[in-house]
């Protein structure tokens, strides 16, 4: 009998070891639908960038002063992040109670309606309302991460989350292509879009195209997406209402941990350090995203490279394509080989080299023009930005695993997205203002902005080092069903 017991124990240990070594198969269809939802947001938001400045100029918002176009265009772009920050945690907490699917579908409806209103806008205030509406009705970013976290486990989460930056990069690449190709169709495709409507609303067609993609995604989700919050959890959350004011006799740990935690109880160390790192990454990235086209477009004597819009588009498009391929081919392998923290540190550290390249490229261009050395620097820049994007997949895993329990996963992701939305609303204006201030007052030869960003990057590395080597162990809810 003792021998049998010894064999049983040994067999169990071997089975457990094998289970840990072999990742759980991913539910590819369900993850594919969630990623399709994820594609909609960057594709929709980025589609307005090619024509937003021209739209603001044509609406005569600036009173004929072209120097003010950037101010109003930046304000319109930032409004989405401000309003999203206000509501995203509410949508995420709601998804903890009613499920991910209804909240995700509601977000798609809000995105579709708001982008159509944007294309039909003829005044500044209708543009403002449409962008605010999009932010208020769309809490999908945080909820999608919660759903993806529930569709994966610790054995396959790196593989599952590796697709989020890939899909995001695809959206960031397709959005500007749609906006630039289909804006003012009466000029580019007069035989098909020569009617008066397209002349009165020259930017409606790109909005219609992106809205159609969102509508198709909505239909697919409505028909095929399965709810990721288990029914027993949703039923358990209705238990306090059924009990009324009478305390249950059985105050077991299962019941005490049944529902989502209040916001103040989410502020534990794993959540705080994970969200803080996510904010630092997003803050540096959004400032880089604002600086990059400005640096490429400004004349060399004003601190840039003097590229044409088409050249800028090709460079940014190549970055999107490179990011997608790199994430698909290498992200999961890198995380398994080096661990989540080292991979994240590698991505954050790349910011230091990225911001050092800006003054180097401008200095070479001032002396020798835009030569081969500058293009080699651009190639290195794109490669480093591709490496930097790897940090997003890592921090998504940290945030997901930091949730105190599975019932609070939506609230945790909502809190992270709310925090990130605030820094994303501040970052673009701050970065471009620092660039202008550095050039106008010749601070550190016009390069003070990069010194400041270099220092912020060093602080981000210090913060990243506070993360544990491995993501935290997931906390279940005591369910034995």
CSV table of C-alpha atoms in Angstrom, one decimal:
chain,number,residue,atom,x,y,z
A,1,UNK,CA,0.0,0.0,0.0
A,2,UNK,CA,2.9,2.3,0.8
A,3,UNK,CA,4.4,1.5,-2.5
A,4,UNK,CA,1.2,2.4,-4.3
A,5,UNK,CA,1.0,5.7,-2.4
A,6,UNK,CA,4.6,6.5,-3.3
A,7,UNK,CA,3.9,5.8,-7.0
A,8,UNK,CA,0.8,8.0,-6.9
A,9,UNK,CA,2.6,10.9,-5.4
A,10,UNK,CA,5.5,10.6,-7.9
A,11,UNK,CA,3.0,10.3,-10.8
A,12,UNK,CA,1.1,13.4,-9.6
A,13,UNK,CA,4.4,15.4,-9.4
A,14,UNK,CA,5.4,14.4,-12.9
A,15,UNK,CA,2.0,15.2,-14.3
A,16,UNK,CA,2.2,18.7,-12.6
A,17,UNK,CA,5.6,19.3,-14.0
A,18,UNK,CA,4.5,18.4,-17.5
A,19,UNK,CA,1.5,20.6,-17.2
A,20,UNK,CA,3.6,23.6,-16.3
A,21,UNK,CA,5.9,22.9,-19.2
A,22,UNK,CA,3.2,22.7,-21.8
A,23,UNK,CA,1.2,25.9,-22.5
A,24,UNK,CA,-2.6,25.6,-22.5
A,25,UNK,CA,-3.9,25.8,-26.1
A,26,UNK,CA,-5.3,29.3,-26.8
A,27,UNK,CA,-9.0,29.7,-27.7
A,28,UNK,CA,-8.0,31.2,-31.0
A,29,UNK,CA,-11.5,32.1,-32.2
A,30,UNK,CA,-12.4,34.0,-29.1
A,31,UNK,CA,-9.1,35.7,-28.8
A,32,UNK,CA,-9.4,36.6,-32.5
A,33,UNK,CA,-12.7,38.4,-31.9
A,34,UNK,CA,-11.3,40.3,-29.0
A,35,UNK,CA,-8.3,41.4,-31.1
A,36,UNK,CA,-10.7,42.4,-33.9
A,37,UNK,CA,-12.4,44.8,-31.4
A,38,UNK,CA,-8.9,46.0,-30.5
A,39,UNK,CA,-8.2,46.8,-34.1
A,40,UNK,CA,-11.1,49.2,-34.3
A,41,UNK,CA,-10.0,51.8,-31.8
A,42,UNK,CA,-6.5,52.7,-33.2
A,43,UNK,CA,-7.8,52.4,-36.8
A,44,UNK,CA,-10.7,54.8,-36.0
A,45,UNK,CA,-8.7,57.3,-34.0
A,46,UNK,CA,-5.6,57.4,-36.3
A,47,UNK,CA,-7.8,57.8,-39.4
A,48,UNK,CA,-8.4,61.5,-38.6
A,49,UNK,CA,-4.7,62.4,-38.3
A,50,UNK,CA,-3.9,62.9,-42.1
A,51,UNK,CA,-6.7,65.5,-42.5
A,52,UNK,CA,-7.4,66.9,-39.0
A,53,UNK,CA,-5.2,70.0,-39.6
A,54,UNK,CA,-6.8,70.7,-43.0
A,55,UNK,CA,-10.2,70.2,-41.6
A,56,UNK,CA,-9.6,72.7,-38.8
A,57,UNK,CA,-8.2,75.2,-41.3
A,58,UNK,CA,-11.2,74.9,-43.6
A,59,UNK,CA,-13.7,75.4,-40.8
A,60,UNK,CA,-12.2,78.8,-40.2
A,61,UNK,CA,-11.8,78.1,-36.5
A,62,UNK,CA,-8.5,80.0,-36.3
A,63,UNK,CA,-9.7,83.3,-37.8
A,64,UNK,CA,-7.2,82.9,-40.6
A,65,UNK,CA,-4.2,82.5,-38.4
A,66,UNK,CA,-2.6,79.3,-39.6
A,67,UNK,CA,-0.2,79.2,-36.6
A,68,UNK,CA,-3.2,78.3,-34.4
A,69,UNK,CA,-4.2,75.2,-36.4
A,70,UNK,CA,-1.9,73.0,-34.4
A,71,UNK,CA,-3.4,74.2,-31.1
A,72,UNK,CA,-7.0,73.4,-32.1
A,73,UNK,CA,-6.0,70.1,-33.8
A,74,UNK,CA,-4.1,69.0,-30.6
A,75,UNK,CA,-7.1,70.0,-28.4
A,76,UNK,CA,-9.4,67.9,-30.5
A,77,UNK,CA,-7.1,64.9,-30.3
A,78,UNK,CA,-6.6,65.2,-26.5
A,79,UNK,CA,-10.3,65.4,-25.8
A,80,UNK,CA,-10.8,61.7,-26.5
A,81,UNK,CA,-8.2,60.8,-23.9
A,82,UNK,CA,-9.6,63.2,-21.2
A,83,UNK,CA,-13.2,61.9,-21.6
A,84,UNK,CA,-12.0,58.3,-21.8
A,85,UNK,CA,-10.2,58.8,-18.5
A,86,UNK,CA,-13.4,60.0,-16.9
A,87,UNK,CA,-15.5,56.9,-17.9
A,88,UNK,CA,-13.2,54.0,-18.6
A,89,UNK,CA,-13.0,52.8,-15.0
A,90,UNK,CA,-16.8,53.0,-14.8
A,91,UNK,CA,-17.2,50.8,-17.9
A,92,UNK,CA,-14.6,48.4,-16.6
A,93,UNK,CA,-16.3,48.0,-13.2
A,94,UNK,CA,-19.6,47.6,-14.9
A,95,UNK,CA,-18.1,44.7,-17.0
A,96,UNK,CA,-17.2,43.0,-13.7
A,97,UNK,CA,-20.9,42.9,-12.8
A,98,UNK,CA,-22.7,42.3,-16.1
A,99,UNK,CA,-20.0,40.7,-18.1
A,100,UNK,CA,-17.4,41.8,-20.8
A,101,UNK,CA,-19.5,41.2,-23.9
A,102,UNK,CA,-22.3,43.8,-23.4
A,103,UNK,CA,-19.8,46.5,-22.5
A,104,UNK,CA,-17.6,45.7,-25.4
A,105,UNK,CA,-20.5,45.8,-27.8
A,106,UNK,CA,-21.7,49.1,-26.3
A,107,UNK,CA,-18.2,50.5,-26.9
A,108,UNK,CA,-18.3,49.5,-30.5
A,109,UNK,CA,-21.7,51.2,-31.0
A,110,UNK,CA,-20.3,54.4,-29.4
A,111,UNK,CA,-17.2,54.3,-31.6
A,112,UNK,CA,-19.3,53.9,-34.8
A,113,UNK,CA,-21.7,56.7,-34.0
A,114,UNK,CA,-19.1,59.1,-32.9
A,115,UNK,CA,-16.8,58.7,-36.0
A,116,UNK,CA,-19.8,59.2,-38.3
A,117,UNK,CA,-20.7,62.4,-36.4
A,118,UNK,CA,-17.1,63.5,-36.8
A,119,UNK,CA,-17.3,63.1,-40.6
A,120,UNK,CA,-20.6,65.1,-40.6
A,121,UNK,CA,-19.2,68.0,-38.5
A,122,UNK,CA,-19.3,71.5,-39.9
A,123,UNK,CA,-18.3,73.4,-36.8
A,124,UNK,CA,-15.7,73.2,-34.1
A,125,UNK,CA,-18.2,72.3,-31.4
A,126,UNK,CA,-19.6,69.4,-33.3
A,127,UNK,CA,-16.0,68.1,-33.7
A,128,UNK,CA,-15.6,68.5,-29.9
A,129,UNK,CA,-18.9,66.7,-29.2
A,130,UNK,CA,-18.1,63.8,-31.4
A,131,UNK,CA,-14.6,63.2,-29.9
A,132,UNK,CA,-16.0,63.5,-26.3
A,133,UNK,CA,-18.8,61.1,-27.2
A,134,UNK,CA,-16.3,58.6,-28.5
A,135,UNK,CA,-14.3,58.8,-25.2
A,136,UNK,CA,-17.4,58.7,-23.0
A,137,UNK,CA,-19.0,55.7,-24.7
A,138,UNK,CA,-15.8,53.7,-25.2
A,139,UNK,CA,-14.3,51.8,-22.3
A,140,UNK,CA,-13.2,48.9,-24.5
A,141,UNK,CA,-9.4,49.2,-24.1
A,142,UNK,CA,-9.4,48.1,-20.4
A,143,UNK,CA,-12.3,45.6,-20.8
A,144,UNK,CA,-10.5,43.9,-23.8
A,145,UNK,CA,-7.4,43.3,-21.6
A,146,UNK,CA,-9.6,41.9,-18.9
A,147,UNK,CA,-11.3,39.5,-21.4
A,148,UNK,CA,-7.9,38.5,-22.8
A,149,UNK,CA,-6.7,37.9,-19.3
A,150,UNK,CA,-9.6,35.6,-18.7
A,151,UNK,CA,-9.1,33.7,-22.0
A,152,UNK,CA,-5.5,32.9,-21.1
A,153,UNK,CA,-3.7,31.6,-18.1
A,154,UNK,CA,-0.1,31.9,-16.8
A,155,UNK,CA,1.2,29.2,-19.2
A,156,UNK,CA,0.0,30.9,-22.4
A,157,UNK,CA,-0.5,34.6,-21.5
A,158,UNK,CA,2.7,35.8,-23.1
A,159,UNK,CA,1.6,34.2,-26.4
A,160,UNK,CA,-1.9,35.7,-26.1
A,161,UNK,CA,-0.9,39.2,-25.1
A,162,UNK,CA,1.8,39.3,-27.8
A,163,UNK,CA,-0.9,39.8,-30.3
A,164,UNK,CA,-2.2,43.1,-28.8
A,165,UNK,CA,0.8,45.2,-30.0
A,166,UNK,CA,0.6,43.5,-33.3
A,167,UNK,CA,-3.0,44.3,-33.8
A,168,UNK,CA,-2.5,47.8,-32.4
A,169,UNK,CA,0.4,48.4,-34.9
A,170,UNK,CA,-1.9,47.2,-37.7
A,171,UNK,CA,-4.6,49.7,-36.7
A,172,UNK,CA,-2.0,52.5,-36.4
A,173,UNK,CA,-0.9,51.7,-39.9
A,174,UNK,CA,-4.3,51.2,-41.6
A,175,UNK,CA,-6.0,54.2,-39.9
A,176,UNK,CA,-3.8,56.9,-41.6
A,177,UNK,CA,-3.9,55.0,-44.9
A,178,UNK,CA,-7.7,55.1,-44.8
A,179,UNK,CA,-7.8,58.7,-43.8
A,180,UNK,CA,-5.3,59.9,-46.4
A,181,UNK,CA,-6.7,57.8,-49.2
A,182,UNK,CA,-10.4,58.5,-48.8
A,183,UNK,CA,-10.4,62.1,-47.6
A,184,UNK,CA,-11.8,64.6,-50.1
A,185,UNK,CA,-13.0,61.8,-52.5
A,186,UNK,CA,-14.6,64.3,-54.9
A,187,UNK,CA,-11.1,65.4,-55.9
A,188,UNK,CA,-9.5,61.9,-56.0
A,189,UNK,CA,-12.4,59.9,-57.3
A,190,UNK,CA,-14.7,62.4,-59.1
A,191,UNK,CA,-16.5,59.9,-61.2
A,192,UNK,CA,-17.8,58.0,-58.2
A,193,UNK,CA,-17.9,60.7,-55.5
A,194,UNK,CA,-18.6,63.8,-57.6
A,195,UNK,CA,-21.9,64.6,-56.0
A,196,UNK,CA,-22.7,67.7,-53.9
A,197,UNK,CA,-22.8,65.7,-50.6
A,198,UNK,CA,-19.2,64.7,-50.9
A,199,UNK,CA,-18.2,68.3,-51.6
A,200,UNK,CA,-20.1,69.5,-48.6
A,201,UNK,CA,-18.7,66.7,-46.4
A,202,UNK,CA,-15.3,66.0,-47.8
A,203,UNK,CA,-14.1,64.0,-44.8
A,204,UNK,CA,-17.1,61.7,-44.3
A,205,UNK,CA,-15.9,58.9,-46.5
A,206,UNK,CA,-12.9,57.8,-44.4
A,207,UNK,CA,-15.2,58.0,-41.3
A,208,UNK,CA,-17.8,55.8,-43.1
A,209,UNK,CA,-15.1,53.3,-44.0
A,210,UNK,CA,-13.8,52.9,-40.5
A,211,UNK,CA,-17.3,52.9,-39.1
A,212,UNK,CA,-18.2,50.0,-41.4
A,213,UNK,CA,-15.2,48.0,-40.0
A,214,UNK,CA,-16.6,48.7,-36.5
A,215,UNK,CA,-20.1,47.6,-37.5
A,216,UNK,CA,-18.8,44.3,-39.0
A,217,UNK,CA,-16.8,43.7,-35.8
A,218,UNK,CA,-20.0,44.4,-33.8
A,219,UNK,CA,-22.0,41.8,-35.8
A,220,UNK,CA,-19.2,39.2,-35.4
A,221,UNK,CA,-19.0,39.8,-31.7
A,222,UNK,CA,-22.8,39.7,-31.2
A,223,UNK,CA,-23.0,36.4,-32.9
A,224,UNK,CA,-19.9,34.6,-31.9
A,225,UNK,CA,-18.2,36.1,-28.8
A,226,UNK,CA,-18.7,34.1,-25.6
A,227,UNK,CA,-18.9,35.8,-22.2
A,228,UNK,CA,-15.6,35.4,-20.4
A,229,UNK,CA,-16.9,36.2,-16.9
A,230,UNK,CA,-18.2,32.8,-15.6
A,231,UNK,CA,-21.9,32.7,-14.8
A,232,UNK,CA,-21.2,31.5,-11.2
A,233,UNK,CA,-19.3,34.8,-10.6
A,234,UNK,CA,-22.1,37.0,-12.0
A,235,UNK,CA,-24.7,35.0,-10.0
A,236,UNK,CA,-22.6,35.3,-6.8
A,237,UNK,CA,-22.5,39.1,-7.2
A,238,UNK,CA,-26.3,39.2,-6.9
A,239,UNK,CA,-26.1,37.2,-3.6
A,240,UNK,CA,-25.9,40.3,-1.3
A,241,UNK,CA,-29.0,41.8,-2.8
A,242,UNK,CA,-30.9,38.5,-2.4
A,243,UNK,CA,-29.8,38.3,1.3
A,244,UNK,CA,-31.0,41.8,2.0
A,245,UNK,CA,-29.7,43.3,5.2
A,246,UNK,CA,-29.4,39.9,7.0
A,247,UNK,CA,-25.8,38.8,7.3
A,248,UNK,CA,-25.3,35.2,6.1
A,249,UNK,CA,-24.5,32.7,8.8
A,250,UNK,CA,-21.8,31.1,6.6
A,251,UNK,CA,-19.2,33.9,6.2
A,252,UNK,CA,-16.7,31.6,4.5
A,253,UNK,CA,-13.7,33.0,2.5
A,254,UNK,CA,-15.5,32.0,-0.7
A,255,UNK,CA,-18.3,34.5,0.0
A,256,UNK,CA,-16.1,37.2,1.4
A,257,UNK,CA,-14.0,37.2,-1.8
A,258,UNK,CA,-17.0,36.7,-4.1
A,259,UNK,CA,-17.5,40.2,-5.5
A,260,UNK,CA,-15.4,43.0,-7.0
A,261,UNK,CA,-13.4,44.9,-4.5
A,262,UNK,CA,-14.1,48.6,-3.9
A,263,UNK,CA,-11.6,51.0,-5.5
A,264,UNK,CA,-9.6,51.8,-2.3
A,265,UNK,CA,-8.9,48.1,-1.8
A,266,UNK,CA,-7.5,47.8,-5.3
A,267,UNK,CA,-4.6,50.1,-4.4
A,268,UNK,CA,-2.3,47.4,-3.3
A,269,UNK,CA,1.4,47.3,-4.1
A,270,UNK,CA,1.2,45.0,-7.2
A,271,UNK,CA,-1.5,47.1,-8.7
A,272,UNK,CA,0.2,50.4,-7.9
A,273,UNK,CA,3.6,49.4,-9.3
A,274,UNK,CA,2.2,47.8,-12.4
A,275,UNK,CA,0.0,50.8,-13.3
A,276,UNK,CA,2.8,53.2,-12.5
A,277,UNK,CA,5.0,51.5,-15.0
A,278,UNK,CA,2.2,51.4,-17.5
A,279,UNK,CA,1.8,55.2,-17.1
A,280,UNK,CA,5.5,55.8,-17.5
A,281,UNK,CA,5.7,53.7,-20.7
A,282,UNK,CA,2.6,55.4,-22.2
A,283,UNK,CA,3.8,58.9,-21.2
A,284,UNK,CA,7.1,58.4,-22.9
A,285,UNK,CA,5.6,56.7,-25.9
A,286,UNK,CA,2.9,59.4,-26.5
A,287,UNK,CA,5.5,62.1,-26.3
A,288,UNK,CA,7.7,60.2,-28.8
A,289,UNK,CA,4.7,59.8,-31.1
A,290,UNK,CA,4.0,63.6,-31.0
A,291,UNK,CA,7.7,64.5,-31.5
A,292,UNK,CA,8.5,62.1,-34.3
A,293,UNK,CA,6.4,63.7,-37.1
A,294,UNK,CA,7.2,67.2,-35.9
A,295,UNK,CA,10.9,66.4,-36.0
A,296,UNK,CA,10.7,64.9,-39.4
A,297,UNK,CA,8.7,67.8,-40.8
A,298,UNK,CA,10.6,70.8,-39.3
A,299,UNK,CA,13.3,72.4,-41.4
A,300,UNK,CA,16.9,71.3,-40.5
A,301,UNK,CA,17.8,74.8,-39.1
A,302,UNK,CA,14.8,74.6,-36.7
A,303,UNK,CA,15.9,71.2,-35.3
A,304,UNK,CA,14.3,68.7,-37.7
A,305,UNK,CA,15.0,66.9,-41.0
A,306,UNK,CA,12.7,68.7,-43.4
A,307,UNK,CA,11.0,65.6,-44.8
A,308,UNK,CA,7.9,65.7,-47.0
A,309,UNK,CA,4.6,64.3,-45.7
A,310,UNK,CA,4.9,61.2,-48.0
A,311,UNK,CA,8.4,60.4,-46.7
A,312,UNK,CA,7.1,60.7,-43.1
A,313,UNK,CA,4.2,58.4,-43.9
A,314,UNK,CA,6.5,55.8,-45.3
A,315,UNK,CA,8.8,55.9,-42.3
A,316,UNK,CA,6.0,55.6,-39.8
A,317,UNK,CA,4.3,52.9,-41.9
A,318,UNK,CA,7.5,50.9,-41.9
A,319,UNK,CA,7.7,51.2,-38.1
A,320,UNK,CA,4.2,49.7,-37.9
A,321,UNK,CA,5.0,46.8,-40.2
A,322,UNK,CA,8.3,46.1,-38.4
A,323,UNK,CA,6.5,46.1,-35.0
A,324,UNK,CA,3.9,43.7,-36.2
A,325,UNK,CA,6.4,41.2,-37.5
A,326,UNK,CA,8.7,41.5,-34.5
A,327,UNK,CA,5.9,40.9,-32.0
A,328,UNK,CA,4.5,38.0,-34.0
A,329,UNK,CA,7.8,36.2,-34.4
A,330,UNK,CA,9.8,37.0,-31.3
A,331,UNK,CA,7.8,38.4,-28.3
A,332,UNK,CA,6.7,35.2,-26.7
A,333,UNK,CA,10.1,33.6,-27.2
A,334,UNK,CA,11.9,36.6,-25.6
A,335,UNK,CA,9.6,36.6,-22.6
A,336,UNK,CA,10.1,32.8,-22.1
A,337,UNK,CA,13.8,33.2,-22.5
A,338,UNK,CA,14.5,36.3,-20.4
A,339,UNK,CA,11.3,36.7,-18.3
A,340,UNK,CA,8.8,39.5,-18.1
A,341,UNK,CA,10.8,42.0,-16.2
A,342,UNK,CA,14.0,41.8,-18.3
A,343,UNK,CA,11.9,42.1,-21.5
A,344,UNK,CA,10.1,45.1,-20.1
A,345,UNK,CA,13.3,46.7,-18.9
A,346,UNK,CA,14.8,46.2,-22.4
A,347,UNK,CA,11.8,48.0,-24.0
A,348,UNK,CA,11.9,50.9,-21.6
A,349,UNK,CA,15.7,51.3,-21.8
A,350,UNK,CA,15.4,51.7,-25.6
A,351,UNK,CA,13.9,55.2,-24.9
A,352,UNK,CA,17.3,56.5,-23.8
A,353,UNK,CA,18.9,55.5,-27.1
A,354,UNK,CA,15.9,56.8,-29.1
A,355,UNK,CA,16.0,60.3,-27.6
A,356,UNK,CA,19.7,60.4,-28.1
A,357,UNK,CA,19.3,59.8,-31.8
A,358,UNK,CA,17.2,62.9,-32.4
A,359,UNK,CA,20.0,65.5,-31.8
A,360,UNK,CA,22.6,63.2,-33.5
A,361,UNK,CA,20.5,63.1,-36.7
A,362,UNK,CA,19.9,66.9,-36.7
A,363,UNK,CA,23.6,67.6,-36.0
A,364,UNK,CA,24.7,65.4,-39.0
A,365,UNK,CA,22.1,67.0,-41.2
A,366,UNK,CA,23.2,70.6,-40.3
A,367,UNK,CA,26.8,69.8,-41.3
A,368,UNK,CA,26.4,67.3,-44.2
A,369,UNK,CA,22.7,67.3,-45.1
A,370,UNK,CA,20.4,64.3,-45.0
A,371,UNK,CA,23.0,61.6,-46.0
A,372,UNK,CA,23.4,57.9,-45.6
A,373,UNK,CA,24.4,58.3,-42.0
A,374,UNK,CA,21.1,60.0,-41.2
A,375,UNK,CA,19.2,57.2,-42.9
A,376,UNK,CA,21.1,54.6,-41.0
A,377,UNK,CA,20.2,56.4,-37.8
A,378,UNK,CA,16.5,56.4,-38.9
A,379,UNK,CA,16.8,52.6,-39.4
A,380,UNK,CA,18.2,52.2,-35.9
A,381,UNK,CA,15.5,54.5,-34.6
A,382,UNK,CA,12.7,52.3,-36.1
A,383,UNK,CA,14.4,49.2,-34.8
A,384,UNK,CA,14.6,50.6,-31.2
A,385,UNK,CA,10.9,51.7,-31.4
A,386,UNK,CA,10.0,48.2,-32.4
A,387,UNK,CA,11.9,46.9,-29.4
A,388,UNK,CA,10.2,49.5,-27.2
A,389,UNK,CA,6.8,48.2,-28.2
A,390,UNK,CA,7.6,44.9,-26.7
A,391,UNK,CA,7.2,46.5,-23.2
A,392,UNK,CA,3.5,46.9,-23.8
A,393,UNK,CA,2.9,43.2,-23.9
A,394,UNK,CA,4.9,42.7,-20.8
A,395,UNK,CA,3.2,45.4,-18.7
A,396,UNK,CA,-0.3,44.1,-19.8
A,397,UNK,CA,0.6,40.8,-18.2
A,398,UNK,CA,1.8,42.5,-15.0
A,399,UNK,CA,-1.4,44.6,-14.8
A,400,UNK,CA,-3.6,41.6,-15.4
A,401,UNK,CA,-1.9,39.4,-12.8
A,402,UNK,CA,-1.8,42.2,-10.2
A,403,UNK,CA,-5.6,42.1,-9.7
A,404,UNK,CA,-6.4,41.1,-6.1
A,405,UNK,CA,-9.0,38.6,-7.4
A,406,UNK,CA,-10.5,37.7,-10.7
A,407,UNK,CA,-13.7,39.4,-9.9
A,408,UNK,CA,-11.8,42.7,-9.8
A,409,UNK,CA,-10.0,42.2,-13.1
A,410,UNK,CA,-12.1,44.6,-15.0
A,411,UNK,CA,-11.8,47.3,-12.3
A,412,UNK,CA,-8.0,46.9,-12.2
A,413,UNK,CA,-7.7,47.2,-16.0
A,414,UNK,CA,-10.1,50.2,-15.9
A,415,UNK,CA,-8.0,51.9,-13.3
A,416,UNK,CA,-4.9,51.4,-15.3
A,417,UNK,CA,-6.5,52.7,-18.5
A,418,UNK,CA,-8.0,55.7,-16.7
A,419,UNK,CA,-4.5,56.6,-15.4
A,420,UNK,CA,-2.9,56.1,-18.8
A,421,UNK,CA,-5.5,58.2,-20.5
A,422,UNK,CA,-4.7,61.2,-18.4
A,423,UNK,CA,-0.9,61.0,-19.2
A,424,UNK,CA,-1.8,60.5,-22.9
A,425,UNK,CA,-3.9,63.6,-22.9
A,426,UNK,CA,-1.0,65.6,-21.4
A,427,UNK,CA,2.0,64.1,-23.3
A,428,UNK,CA,1.5,65.4,-26.8
A,429,UNK,CA,1.1,69.1,-25.9
A,430,UNK,CA,3.9,68.9,-23.4
A,431,UNK,CA,6.4,67.3,-25.9
A,432,UNK,CA,5.7,69.7,-28.7
A,433,UNK,CA,5.7,72.7,-26.4
A,434,UNK,CA,9.1,71.6,-25.0
A,435,UNK,CA,10.4,71.2,-28.6
A,436,UNK,CA,9.3,74.8,-29.6
A,437,UNK,CA,10.6,76.3,-26.3
A,438,UNK,CA,14.0,74.6,-26.8
A,439,UNK,CA,14.3,75.9,-30.4
A,440,UNK,CA,12.9,79.4,-29.8
A,441,UNK,CA,15.2,80.1,-26.8
A,442,UNK,CA,18.1,78.0,-28.1
A,443,UNK,CA,18.1,76.0,-24.8
A,444,UNK,CA,21.1,73.6,-24.9
A,445,UNK,CA,21.6,74.4,-28.6
A,446,UNK,CA,17.9,73.7,-29.2
A,447,UNK,CA,18.1,70.2,-27.8
A,448,UNK,CA,16.9,70.7,-24.2
A,449,UNK,CA,13.7,68.7,-25.0
A,450,UNK,CA,15.7,65.6,-25.5
A,451,UNK,CA,17.7,66.1,-22.3
A,452,UNK,CA,14.5,66.3,-20.4
A,453,UNK,CA,13.1,63.2,-22.1
A,454,UNK,CA,16.4,61.4,-21.4
A,455,UNK,CA,16.0,62.2,-17.7
A,456,UNK,CA,12.4,61.0,-17.7
A,457,UNK,CA,13.5,57.8,-19.4
A,458,UNK,CA,16.1,57.2,-16.6
A,459,UNK,CA,13.4,57.6,-14.0
A,460,UNK,CA,11.2,55.1,-15.9
A,461,UNK,CA,14.0,52.5,-15.9
A,462,UNK,CA,14.4,53.0,-12.1
A,463,UNK,CA,10.6,52.4,-11.8
A,464,UNK,CA,10.7,49.3,-14.0
A,465,UNK,CA,13.4,47.8,-11.8
A,466,UNK,CA,10.8,47.7,-9.0
A,467,UNK,CA,8.8,45.1,-10.8
A,468,UNK,CA,9.3,41.4,-9.7
A,469,UNK,CA,11.2,39.0,-11.9
A,470,UNK,CA,8.0,37.1,-12.7
A,471,UNK,CA,4.4,38.3,-12.7
A,472,UNK,CA,2.4,37.7,-9.5
A,473,UNK,CA,0.6,34.5,-9.0
A,474,UNK,CA,-3.0,34.8,-10.1
A,475,UNK,CA,-5.6,35.0,-7.3
A,476,UNK,CA,-8.7,32.9,-7.8
A,477,UNK,CA,-12.0,33.5,-6.1
A,478,UNK,CA,-12.2,30.3,-4.2
A,479,UNK,CA,-14.4,28.6,-6.7
A,480,UNK,CA,-14.4,24.9,-6.6
A,481,UNK,CA,-17.0,24.3,-9.2
